[in-house]
Amino acid sequence: MSGFNISVQWRSTLVQENGAPYFFPDKFTKFFRKKYSVSGVYRWRVLKNQPGENEPIYIGEAEQLPRRIQRVCTPSKRAKETDTNKRLHTMFQKYLSEGRKIAFDVGDVEPFEINGVRFGGDTMHDTFKRRAVENILLALAQKSGEYELLNVFVDWVADAVEKLSKLPPHELKKLQELFAKKG
């Protein structure tokens, strides 16, 4: 298999034309809503405190970027602790209490093709393509070693083993009997 390069340019979102960058949890301006009411990939970036430390980032995708930001700024009161919006909001509040700033960047992805299927550029409205690009960018960020990824990665096997280990012995025995019959 031959390799290919994916080019992404991260740019900070602006609250005003030729203005300051957006930082969590700033309010939106009309300019901001008009300019960024598009589909795309994004990253939250917790600015470094010390040179040389890994920058905490969260990479995601959204159909409407301002709506996605709003959900992190004001997560549902009924959301579980594991809900992404609530989890990010809680983390960001902790970073803010430490005097950190959290920027919101948009990814400009140069168009590329895989087996004749076009990704990036003007294809970001397509949910499947947008999610594919998001996952490629996550893999690249993870490989780079420059970042602390705030995205949750689930190891399904480890998760299942942990849950099984917490079952009472009588429930574990029932499961063993059930699966022994099916085998």
mmCIF file with all atom_site columns, C-alpha atoms in Angstrom:
data_model
loop_
_atom_site.group_PDB
_atom_site.id
_atom_site.type_symbol
_atom_site.label_atom_id
_atom_site.label_alt_id
_atom_site.label_comp_id
_atom_site.label_asym_id
_atom_site.label_entity_id
_atom_site.label_seq_id
_atom_site.pdbx_PDB_ins_code
_atom_site.Cartn_x
_atom_site.Cartn_y
_atom_site.Cartn_z
_atom_site.occupancy
_atom_site.B_iso_or_equiv
_atom_site.pdbx_formal_charge
_atom_site.auth_seq_id
_atom_site.auth_comp_id
_atom_site.auth_asym_id
_atom_site.auth_atom_id
_atom_site.pdbx_PDB_model_num
ATOM 1   C CA . MET A 1 1   ? 0.000   0.000   0.000  1.00 0.00 ? 1   MET A CA 1
ATOM 2   C CA . SER A 1 2   ? 1.368   3.390   -0.882 1.00 0.00 ? 2   SER A CA 1
ATOM 3   C CA . GLY A 1 3   ? 1.077   6.201   1.647  1.00 0.00 ? 3   GLY A CA 1
ATOM 4   C CA . PHE A 1 4   ? -0.621  9.511   1.255  1.00 0.00 ? 4   PHE A CA 1
ATOM 5   C CA . ASN A 1 5   ? -0.463  12.756  3.165  1.00 0.00 ? 5   ASN A CA 1
ATOM 6   C CA . ILE A 1 6   ? -3.353  14.619  4.688  1.00 0.00 ? 6   ILE A CA 1
ATOM 7   C CA . SER A 1 7   ? -2.916  18.333  5.070  1.00 0.00 ? 7   SER A CA 1
ATOM 8   C CA . VAL A 1 8   ? -4.899  20.180  7.725  1.00 0.00 ? 8   VAL A CA 1
ATOM 9   C CA . GLN A 1 9   ? -4.443  23.782  8.728  1.00 0.00 ? 9   GLN A CA 1
ATOM 10  C CA . TRP A 1 10  ? -5.839  24.613  12.162 1.00 0.00 ? 10  TRP A CA 1
ATOM 11  C CA . ARG A 1 11  ? -7.054  28.188  12.518 1.00 0.00 ? 11  ARG A CA 1
ATOM 12  C CA . SER A 1 12  ? -8.377  29.890  15.612 1.00 0.00 ? 12  SER A CA 1
ATOM 13  C CA . THR A 1 13  ? -11.968 31.052  15.412 1.00 0.00 ? 13  THR A CA 1
ATOM 14  C CA . LEU A 1 14  ? -12.544 34.793  15.729 1.00 0.00 ? 14  LEU A CA 1
ATOM 15  C CA . VAL A 1 15  ? -15.312 36.571  17.625 1.00 0.00 ? 15  VAL A CA 1
ATOM 16  C CA . GLN A 1 16  ? -15.129 39.672  15.389 1.00 0.00 ? 16  GLN A CA 1
ATOM 17  C CA . GLU A 1 17  ? -13.797 40.283  11.900 1.00 0.00 ? 17  GLU A CA 1
ATOM 18  C CA . ASN A 1 18  ? -10.048 40.969  12.358 1.00 0.00 ? 18  ASN A CA 1
ATOM 19  C CA . GLY A 1 19  ? -10.678 40.523  16.075 1.00 0.00 ? 19  GLY A CA 1
ATOM 20  C CA . ALA A 1 20  ? -9.610  38.417  19.003 1.00 0.00 ? 20  ALA A CA 1
ATOM 21  C CA . PRO A 1 21  ? -9.791  34.620  19.009 1.00 0.00 ? 21  PRO A CA 1
ATOM 22  C CA . TYR A 1 22  ? -12.697 32.820  20.650 1.00 0.00 ? 22  TYR A CA 1
ATOM 23  C CA . PHE A 1 23  ? -12.001 31.331  24.094 1.00 0.00 ? 23  PHE A CA 1
ATOM 24  C CA . PHE A 1 24  ? -14.249 29.070  26.159 1.00 0.00 ? 24  PHE A CA 1
ATOM 25  C CA . PRO A 1 25  ? -16.840 30.103  27.483 1.00 0.00 ? 25  PRO A CA 1
ATOM 26  C CA . ASP A 1 26  ? -17.137 33.406  25.558 1.00 0.00 ? 26  ASP A CA 1
ATOM 27  C CA . LYS A 1 27  ? -20.487 34.463  24.109 1.00 0.00 ? 27  LYS A CA 1
ATOM 28  C CA . PHE A 1 28  ? -20.984 34.389  20.349 1.00 0.00 ? 28  PHE A CA 1
ATOM 29  C CA . THR A 1 29  ? -21.247 37.474  18.180 1.00 0.00 ? 29  THR A CA 1
ATOM 30  C CA . LYS A 1 30  ? -23.345 37.768  15.005 1.00 0.00 ? 30  LYS A CA 1
ATOM 31  C CA . PHE A 1 31  ? -20.076 37.669  13.053 1.00 0.00 ? 31  PHE A CA 1
ATOM 32  C CA . PHE A 1 32  ? -19.051 34.445  14.789 1.00 0.00 ? 32  PHE A CA 1
ATOM 33  C CA . ARG A 1 33  ? -22.407 32.716  14.188 1.00 0.00 ? 33  ARG A CA 1
ATOM 34  C CA . LYS A 1 34  ? -22.475 33.734  10.508 1.00 0.00 ? 34  LYS A CA 1
ATOM 35  C CA . LYS A 1 35  ? -18.879 32.766  9.772  1.00 0.00 ? 35  LYS A CA 1
ATOM 36  C CA . TYR A 1 36  ? -18.802 29.428  11.608 1.00 0.00 ? 36  TYR A CA 1
ATOM 37  C CA . SER A 1 37  ? -22.333 28.065  11.062 1.00 0.00 ? 37  SER A CA 1
ATOM 38  C CA . VAL A 1 38  ? -20.872 25.324  8.911  1.00 0.00 ? 38  VAL A CA 1
ATOM 39  C CA . SER A 1 39  ? -20.033 21.642  9.194  1.00 0.00 ? 39  SER A CA 1
ATOM 40  C CA . GLY A 1 40  ? -16.471 20.720  9.988  1.00 0.00 ? 40  GLY A CA 1
ATOM 41  C CA . VAL A 1 41  ? -13.815 19.255  12.208 1.00 0.00 ? 41  VAL A CA 1
ATOM 42  C CA . TYR A 1 42  ? -12.591 21.218  15.190 1.00 0.00 ? 42  TYR A CA 1
ATOM 43  C CA . ARG A 1 43  ? -10.388 21.012  18.219 1.00 0.00 ? 43  ARG A CA 1
ATOM 44  C CA . TRP A 1 44  ? -10.539 22.474  21.680 1.00 0.00 ? 44  TRP A CA 1
ATOM 45  C CA . ARG A 1 45  ? -7.015  23.417  22.727 1.00 0.00 ? 45  ARG A CA 1
ATOM 46  C CA . VAL A 1 46  ? -5.976  24.108  26.315 1.00 0.00 ? 46  VAL A CA 1
ATOM 47  C CA . LEU A 1 47  ? -3.116  26.565  25.990 1.00 0.00 ? 47  LEU A CA 1
ATOM 48  C CA . LYS A 1 48  ? 0.177   25.443  27.515 1.00 0.00 ? 48  LYS A CA 1
ATOM 49  C CA . ASN A 1 49  ? 1.322   26.680  30.907 1.00 0.00 ? 49  ASN A CA 1
ATOM 50  C CA . GLN A 1 50  ? 4.935   25.630  30.433 1.00 0.00 ? 50  GLN A CA 1
ATOM 51  C CA . PRO A 1 51  ? 7.078   25.308  27.295 1.00 0.00 ? 51  PRO A CA 1
ATOM 52  C CA . GLY A 1 52  ? 7.659   21.690  26.370 1.00 0.00 ? 52  GLY A CA 1
ATOM 53  C CA . GLU A 1 53  ? 4.508   20.285  27.990 1.00 0.00 ? 53  GLU A CA 1
ATOM 54  C CA . ASN A 1 54  ? 1.977   18.422  25.881 1.00 0.00 ? 54  ASN A CA 1
ATOM 55  C CA . GLU A 1 55  ? -1.007  20.529  24.928 1.00 0.00 ? 55  GLU A CA 1
ATOM 56  C CA . PRO A 1 56  ? -4.371  19.033  25.999 1.00 0.00 ? 56  PRO A CA 1
ATOM 57  C CA . ILE A 1 57  ? -6.695  18.878  22.969 1.00 0.00 ? 57  ILE A CA 1
ATOM 58  C CA . TYR A 1 58  ? -10.070 17.445  22.058 1.00 0.00 ? 58  TYR A CA 1
ATOM 59  C CA . ILE A 1 59  ? -10.743 16.768  18.371 1.00 0.00 ? 59  ILE A CA 1
ATOM 60  C CA . GLY A 1 60  ? -14.331 16.470  17.174 1.00 0.00 ? 60  GLY A CA 1
ATOM 61  C CA . GLU A 1 61  ? -16.728 17.022  14.317 1.00 0.00 ? 61  GLU A CA 1
ATOM 62  C CA . ALA A 1 62  ? -19.961 18.967  14.097 1.00 0.00 ? 62  ALA A CA 1
ATOM 63  C CA . GLU A 1 63  ? -22.751 19.732  11.689 1.00 0.00 ? 63  GLU A CA 1
ATOM 64  C CA . GLN A 1 64  ? -22.992 23.289  13.073 1.00 0.00 ? 64  GLN A CA 1
ATOM 65  C CA . LEU A 1 65  ? -19.886 24.508  14.923 1.00 0.00 ? 65  LEU A CA 1
ATOM 66  C CA . PRO A 1 66  ? -21.571 27.208  17.095 1.00 0.00 ? 66  PRO A CA 1
ATOM 67  C CA . ARG A 1 67  ? -24.224 24.713  18.219 1.00 0.00 ? 67  ARG A CA 1
ATOM 68  C CA . ARG A 1 68  ? -21.471 22.256  19.194 1.00 0.00 ? 68  ARG A CA 1
ATOM 69  C CA . ILE A 1 69  ? -19.633 24.922  21.205 1.00 0.00 ? 69  ILE A CA 1
ATOM 70  C CA . GLN A 1 70  ? -22.874 25.936  22.926 1.00 0.00 ? 70  GLN A CA 1
ATOM 71  C CA . ARG A 1 71  ? -23.500 22.354  24.055 1.00 0.00 ? 71  ARG A CA 1
ATOM 72  C CA . VAL A 1 72  ? -20.113 22.278  25.768 1.00 0.00 ? 72  VAL A CA 1
ATOM 73  C CA . CYS A 1 73  ? -20.596 25.736  27.311 1.00 0.00 ? 73  CYS A CA 1
ATOM 74  C CA . THR A 1 74  ? -24.039 24.819  28.682 1.00 0.00 ? 74  THR A CA 1
ATOM 75  C CA . PRO A 1 75  ? -24.455 21.047  28.909 1.00 0.00 ? 75  PRO A CA 1
ATOM 76  C CA . SER A 1 76  ? -27.829 19.589  29.840 1.00 0.00 ? 76  SER A CA 1
ATOM 77  C CA . LYS A 1 77  ? -28.474 19.537  33.578 1.00 0.00 ? 77  LYS A CA 1
ATOM 78  C CA . ARG A 1 78  ? -29.786 15.971  33.154 1.00 0.00 ? 78  ARG A CA 1
ATOM 79  C CA . ALA A 1 79  ? -26.643 14.759  31.370 1.00 0.00 ? 79  ALA A CA 1
ATOM 80  C CA . LYS A 1 80  ? -24.672 11.899  32.894 1.00 0.00 ? 80  LYS A CA 1
ATOM 81  C CA . GLU A 1 81  ? -21.082 12.493  33.994 1.00 0.00 ? 81  GLU A CA 1
ATOM 82  C CA . THR A 1 82  ? -19.912 10.461  30.977 1.00 0.00 ? 82  THR A CA 1
ATOM 83  C CA . ASP A 1 83  ? -21.750 12.728  28.502 1.00 0.00 ? 83  ASP A CA 1
ATOM 84  C CA . THR A 1 84  ? -19.092 14.366  26.302 1.00 0.00 ? 84  THR A CA 1
ATOM 85  C CA . ASN A 1 85  ? -20.503 17.879  26.660 1.00 0.00 ? 85  ASN A CA 1
ATOM 86  C CA . LYS A 1 86  ? -20.687 17.641  30.448 1.00 0.00 ? 86  LYS A CA 1
ATOM 87  C CA . ARG A 1 87  ? -17.296 15.934  30.706 1.00 0.00 ? 87  ARG A CA 1
ATOM 88  C CA . LEU A 1 88  ? -15.591 18.621  28.592 1.00 0.00 ? 88  LEU A CA 1
ATOM 89  C CA . HIS A 1 89  ? -17.402 21.427  30.439 1.00 0.00 ? 89  HIS A CA 1
ATOM 90  C CA . THR A 1 90  ? -16.199 20.060  33.792 1.00 0.00 ? 90  THR A CA 1
ATOM 91  C CA . MET A 1 91  ? -12.620 19.649  32.533 1.00 0.00 ? 91  MET A CA 1
ATOM 92  C CA . PHE A 1 92  ? -12.593 23.123  31.011 1.00 0.00 ? 92  PHE A CA 1
ATOM 93  C CA . GLN A 1 93  ? -13.899 24.690  34.223 1.00 0.00 ? 93  GLN A CA 1
ATOM 94  C CA . LYS A 1 94  ? -11.012 23.014  36.071 1.00 0.00 ? 94  LYS A CA 1
ATOM 95  C CA . TYR A 1 95  ? -8.499  24.348  33.543 1.00 0.00 ? 95  TYR A CA 1
ATOM 96  C CA . LEU A 1 96  ? -10.021 27.839  33.844 1.00 0.00 ? 96  LEU A CA 1
ATOM 97  C CA . SER A 1 97  ? -9.675  27.669  37.642 1.00 0.00 ? 97  SER A CA 1
ATOM 98  C CA . GLU A 1 98  ? -5.950  26.994  37.066 1.00 0.00 ? 98  GLU A CA 1
ATOM 99  C CA . GLY A 1 99  ? -5.693  30.178  34.967 1.00 0.00 ? 99  GLY A CA 1
ATOM 100 C CA . ARG A 1 100 ? -5.576  28.348  31.636 1.00 0.00 ? 100 ARG A CA 1
ATOM 101 C CA . LYS A 1 101 ? -7.292  29.467  28.409 1.00 0.00 ? 101 LYS A CA 1
ATOM 102 C CA . ILE A 1 102 ? -9.201  27.148  26.103 1.00 0.00 ? 102 ILE A CA 1
ATOM 103 C CA . ALA A 1 103 ? -9.207  28.021  22.393 1.00 0.00 ? 103 ALA A CA 1
ATOM 104 C CA . PHE A 1 104 ? -11.480 26.654  19.675 1.00 0.00 ? 104 PHE A CA 1
ATOM 105 C CA . ASP A 1 105 ? -9.839  25.883  16.326 1.00 0.00 ? 105 ASP A CA 1
ATOM 106 C CA . VAL A 1 106 ? -11.390 24.883  13.005 1.00 0.00 ? 106 VAL A CA 1
ATOM 107 C CA . GLY A 1 107 ? -9.608  22.463  10.703 1.00 0.00 ? 107 GLY A CA 1
ATOM 108 C CA . ASP A 1 108 ? -9.215  23.379  7.054  1.00 0.00 ? 108 ASP A CA 1
ATOM 109 C CA . VAL A 1 109 ? -8.649  19.973  5.457  1.00 0.00 ? 109 VAL A CA 1
ATOM 110 C CA . GLU A 1 110 ? -7.140  19.907  1.984  1.00 0.00 ? 110 GLU A CA 1
ATOM 111 C CA . PRO A 1 111 ? -9.235  17.586  -0.207 1.00 0.00 ? 111 PRO A CA 1
ATOM 112 C CA . PHE A 1 112 ? -7.885  14.052  -0.636 1.00 0.00 ? 112 PHE A CA 1
ATOM 113 C CA . GLU A 1 113 ? -9.171  10.798  -2.117 1.00 0.00 ? 113 GLU A CA 1
ATOM 114 C CA . ILE A 1 114 ? -9.254  7.204   -0.966 1.00 0.00 ? 114 ILE A CA 1
ATOM 115 C CA . ASN A 1 115 ? -10.235 4.721   -3.694 1.00 0.00 ? 115 ASN A CA 1
ATOM 116 C CA . GLY A 1 116 ? -11.923 7.498   -5.659 1.00 0.00 ? 116 GLY A CA 1
ATOM 117 C CA . VAL A 1 117 ? -13.908 8.841   -2.681 1.00 0.00 ? 117 VAL A CA 1
ATOM 118 C CA . ARG A 1 118 ? -13.245 12.517  -1.978 1.00 0.00 ? 118 ARG A CA 1
ATOM 119 C CA . PHE A 1 119 ? -12.761 13.743  1.618  1.00 0.00 ? 119 PHE A CA 1
ATOM 120 C CA . GLY A 1 120 ? -12.094 17.163  3.134  1.00 0.00 ? 120 GLY A CA 1
ATOM 121 C CA . GLY A 1 121 ? -12.717 20.576  1.656  1.00 0.00 ? 121 GLY A CA 1
ATOM 122 C CA . ASP A 1 122 ? -16.313 20.886  0.499  1.00 0.00 ? 122 ASP A CA 1
ATOM 123 C CA . THR A 1 123 ? -17.362 17.377  1.654  1.00 0.00 ? 123 THR A CA 1
ATOM 124 C CA . MET A 1 124 ? -17.609 18.195  5.361  1.00 0.00 ? 124 MET A CA 1
ATOM 125 C CA . HIS A 1 125 ? -21.420 18.327  5.217  1.00 0.00 ? 125 HIS A CA 1
ATOM 126 C CA . ASP A 1 126 ? -21.381 14.506  4.797  1.00 0.00 ? 126 ASP A CA 1
ATOM 127 C CA . THR A 1 127 ? -21.518 13.004  8.308  1.00 0.00 ? 127 THR A CA 1
ATOM 128 C CA . PHE A 1 128 ? -19.643 9.815   7.387  1.00 0.00 ? 128 PHE A CA 1
ATOM 129 C CA . LYS A 1 129 ? -16.822 11.683  5.657  1.00 0.00 ? 129 LYS A CA 1
ATOM 130 C CA . ARG A 1 130 ? -16.593 14.254  8.470  1.00 0.00 ? 130 ARG A CA 1
ATOM 131 C CA . ARG A 1 131 ? -16.341 11.465  11.078 1.00 0.00 ? 131 ARG A CA 1
ATOM 132 C CA . ALA A 1 132 ? -13.718 9.661   9.001  1.00 0.00 ? 132 ALA A CA 1
ATOM 133 C CA . VAL A 1 133 ? -11.616 12.843  8.837  1.00 0.00 ? 133 VAL A CA 1
ATOM 134 C CA . GLU A 1 134 ? -12.105 13.376  12.597 1.00 0.00 ? 134 GLU A CA 1
ATOM 135 C CA . ASN A 1 135 ? -10.781 9.884   13.324 1.00 0.00 ? 135 ASN A CA 1
ATOM 136 C CA . ILE A 1 136 ? -7.821  10.282  10.965 1.00 0.00 ? 136 ILE A CA 1
ATOM 137 C CA . LEU A 1 137 ? -6.904  13.561  12.718 1.00 0.00 ? 137 LEU A CA 1
ATOM 138 C CA . LEU A 1 138 ? -7.201  11.847  16.120 1.00 0.00 ? 138 LEU A CA 1
ATOM 139 C CA . ALA A 1 139 ? -4.882  9.047   14.985 1.00 0.00 ? 139 ALA A CA 1
ATOM 140 C CA . LEU A 1 140 ? -2.359  11.581  13.654 1.00 0.00 ? 140 LEU A CA 1
ATOM 141 C CA . ALA A 1 141 ? -2.472  13.650  16.878 1.00 0.00 ? 141 ALA A CA 1
ATOM 142 C CA . GLN A 1 142 ? -2.026  10.507  18.973 1.00 0.00 ? 142 GLN A CA 1
ATOM 143 C CA . LYS A 1 143 ? 0.943   9.352   16.873 1.00 0.00 ? 143 LYS A CA 1
ATOM 144 C CA . SER A 1 144 ? 2.634   12.768  17.039 1.00 0.00 ? 144 SER A CA 1
ATOM 145 C CA . GLY A 1 145 ? 3.119   12.563  20.813 1.00 0.00 ? 145 GLY A CA 1
ATOM 146 C CA . GLU A 1 146 ? 2.749   16.375  21.039 1.00 0.00 ? 146 GLU A CA 1
ATOM 147 C CA . TYR A 1 147 ? -0.684  16.319  22.634 1.00 0.00 ? 147 TYR A CA 1
ATOM 148 C CA . GLU A 1 148 ? -2.607  15.003  25.589 1.00 0.00 ? 148 GLU A CA 1
ATOM 149 C CA . LEU A 1 149 ? -5.798  13.779  23.945 1.00 0.00 ? 149 LEU A CA 1
ATOM 150 C CA . LEU A 1 150 ? -8.942  14.552  25.922 1.00 0.00 ? 150 LEU A CA 1
ATOM 151 C CA . ASN A 1 151 ? -11.047 12.302  23.692 1.00 0.00 ? 151 ASN A CA 1
ATOM 152 C CA . VAL A 1 152 ? -12.255 9.123   25.386 1.00 0.00 ? 152 VAL A CA 1
ATOM 153 C CA . PHE A 1 153 ? -10.995 5.875   23.920 1.00 0.00 ? 153 PHE A CA 1
ATOM 154 C CA . VAL A 1 154 ? -12.941 2.803   24.970 1.00 0.00 ? 154 VAL A CA 1
ATOM 155 C CA . ASP A 1 155 ? -11.205 -0.573  25.201 1.00 0.00 ? 155 ASP A CA 1
ATOM 156 C CA . TRP A 1 156 ? -14.306 -2.777  24.939 1.00 0.00 ? 156 TRP A CA 1
ATOM 157 C CA . VAL A 1 157 ? -12.566 -5.931  26.161 1.00 0.00 ? 157 VAL A CA 1
ATOM 158 C CA . ALA A 1 158 ? -11.042 -4.236  29.217 1.00 0.00 ? 158 ALA A CA 1
ATOM 159 C CA . ASP A 1 159 ? -14.406 -2.575  29.908 1.00 0.00 ? 159 ASP A CA 1
ATOM 160 C CA . ALA A 1 160 ? -16.217 -5.938  29.786 1.00 0.00 ? 160 ALA A CA 1
ATOM 161 C CA . VAL A 1 161 ? -13.595 -7.629  32.006 1.00 0.00 ? 161 VAL A CA 1
ATOM 162 C CA . GLU A 1 162 ? -13.912 -4.819  34.571 1.00 0.00 ? 162 GLU A CA 1
ATOM 163 C CA . LYS A 1 163 ? -17.721 -5.099  34.629 1.00 0.00 ? 163 LYS A CA 1
ATOM 164 C CA . LEU A 1 164 ? -17.617 -8.895  34.933 1.00 0.00 ? 164 LEU A CA 1
ATOM 165 C CA . SER A 1 165 ? -15.139 -8.683  37.805 1.00 0.00 ? 165 SER A CA 1
ATOM 166 C CA . LYS A 1 166 ? -17.624 -6.535  39.764 1.00 0.00 ? 166 LYS A CA 1
ATOM 167 C CA . LEU A 1 167 ? -20.513 -9.003  39.445 1.00 0.00 ? 167 LEU A CA 1
ATOM 168 C CA . PRO A 1 168 ? -21.578 -10.919 42.556 1.00 0.00 ? 168 PRO A CA 1
ATOM 169 C CA . PRO A 1 169 ? -20.501 -14.605 42.393 1.00 0.00 ? 169 PRO A CA 1
ATOM 170 C CA . HIS A 1 170 ? -24.072 -15.910 41.905 1.00 0.00 ? 170 HIS A CA 1
ATOM 171 C CA . GLU A 1 171 ? -24.650 -13.628 38.867 1.00 0.00 ? 171 GLU A CA 1
ATOM 172 C CA . LEU A 1 172 ? -21.284 -14.562 37.363 1.00 0.00 ? 172 LEU A CA 1
ATOM 173 C CA . LYS A 1 173 ? -22.175 -18.257 37.781 1.00 0.00 ? 173 LYS A CA 1
ATOM 174 C CA . LYS A 1 174 ? -25.510 -17.676 35.962 1.00 0.00 ? 174 LYS A CA 1
ATOM 175 C CA . LEU A 1 175 ? -23.673 -16.061 33.046 1.00 0.00 ? 175 LEU A CA 1
ATOM 176 C CA . GLN A 1 176 ? -21.174 -18.934 32.893 1.00 0.00 ? 176 GLN A CA 1
ATOM 177 C CA . GLU A 1 177 ? -24.020 -21.464 32.828 1.00 0.00 ? 177 GLU A CA 1
ATOM 178 C CA . LEU A 1 178 ? -25.885 -19.515 30.162 1.00 0.00 ? 178 LEU A CA 1
ATOM 179 C CA . PHE A 1 179 ? -22.866 -19.327 27.852 1.00 0.00 ? 179 PHE A CA 1
ATOM 180 C CA . ALA A 1 180 ? -21.859 -22.937 28.550 1.00 0.00 ? 180 ALA A CA 1
ATOM 181 C CA . LYS A 1 181 ? -25.269 -24.056 27.201 1.00 0.00 ? 181 LYS A CA 1
ATOM 182 C CA . LYS A 1 182 ? -24.833 -22.010 24.004 1.00 0.00 ? 182 LYS A CA 1
ATOM 183 C CA . GLY A 1 183 ? -21.313 -23.332 23.364 1.00 0.00 ? 183 GLY A CA 1
#
